[in-house]
Amino acid sequence: MTENLAEDAAPVRDGQIKRHGPDGFAGMRKAGRISAEALDLLVDVVKPGVTTNEIDDLVRAHFLKNGAVPATLFYRGYTKSSCTSINHVVCHGIPNDKPLKDGDIVNIDVTCIKDGWHGDTSRKYFVGEPRRKAERLVEVTYEAMMRGIDEIRPGNTFGDIGRAIQDHAESQRYAIVRDFCGHGLGKLFHDAPNVLHFDDPGFSTAVLEPGMFFTVEPMLNAGRASVKVLADGWTAVTRDKSLSAQFEHSVGVTEDGVEIFTKSPAGLDHPPYLPKR
Ligand code: MF3
Ligand code: CO
Ligand code: CO
């Protein structure tokens, strides 16, 4: 059978869920690794007093050193190489010159483009000592993402991913943000489909097939689900100012399951970031 592989065509957003072959997997492995390494190197950097602009500079330098470029730089008017989302910021926080404070939680979201392929990943970091409430939210958010990823195999649907994430979050009394979702990616940064982090029976029935690439990136709020975007046009915050947390992996559907392209090579996928020994 002839396969219609996405890498054989021009990268256009046509609403279809693309399927990729071995070249795509190889490309995403490289891009994913560079982005994951950027997050690894920040483990020793994120502490009280450091600014998010300093973090952003390190991300950009790491990408350039590896022959990659930041996908967010000049993306739809965005001018930074990362998003840094602190405490009640849900996502798309813009790096600035304000120092991080003890007890903050900060999500750092990075995407590089390597040989045309996009590696998109984020982790939540503790700045100094986390408060118990923040620690629990972050743990549950990571676990929710991984339960979603565990559902990924040919024959399951996108709805199975969303339901697993929602079930876990809601069982711990956290709210899933509905205004932002995961996305197809590959040679495009944001492609079809929208990957919902909750079950929407009318929407999430598409079946997972080998070669599909997308992100899983749930945002969980300690309070209510609703968010608003600030006047800068990017920064999304919880309306009730409650804490929010997010993790993100870029994944590919394989013949019998899933490959996570953005796993930490150093085993630092979630806090507390104790290195593998
Ligand atoms: N990395 C984000 C995502 O997970 C997108 C950021 S776009 C930006 O999809 F312009 F805000 F950087
Ligand atoms: Co993403
Ligand atoms: Co991202």
Short mmCIF file of N, CA, C and O and ligand atoms in Angstrom, two decimals, residues 120 183 215 217 248, ligand 2:
data_model
loop_
_atom_site.label_atom_id
_atom_site.label_comp_id
_atom_site.label_asym_id
_atom_site.label_seq_id
_atom_site.Cartn_x
_atom_site.Cartn_y
_atom_site.Cartn_z
N ASP A 120 8.39 20.66 21.15
CA ASP A 120 7.63 21.57 22.02
C ASP A 120 7.43 20.89 23.37
O ASP A 120 6.82 19.81 23.43
N HIS A 183 -1.87 20.21 20.37
CA HIS A 183 -1.97 20.46 18.94
C HIS A 183 -1.09 19.49 18.16
O HIS A 183 -0.05 19.04 18.68
N THR A 215 1.07 17.29 20.63
CA THR A 215 1.47 17.58 22.01
C THR A 215 0.34 17.20 22.96
O THR A 215 -0.83 17.18 22.60
N GLU A 217 -0.54 18.72 26.72
CA GLU A 217 -0.06 19.82 27.55
C GLU A 217 -1.14 20.39 28.47
O GLU A 217 -1.51 21.55 28.38
N GLU A 248 4.19 19.70 29.40
CA GLU A 248 3.93 19.42 27.98
C GLU A 248 4.99 18.48 27.42
O GLU A 248 6.18 18.68 27.65
CO CO B 2 2.39 23.14 22.50
#
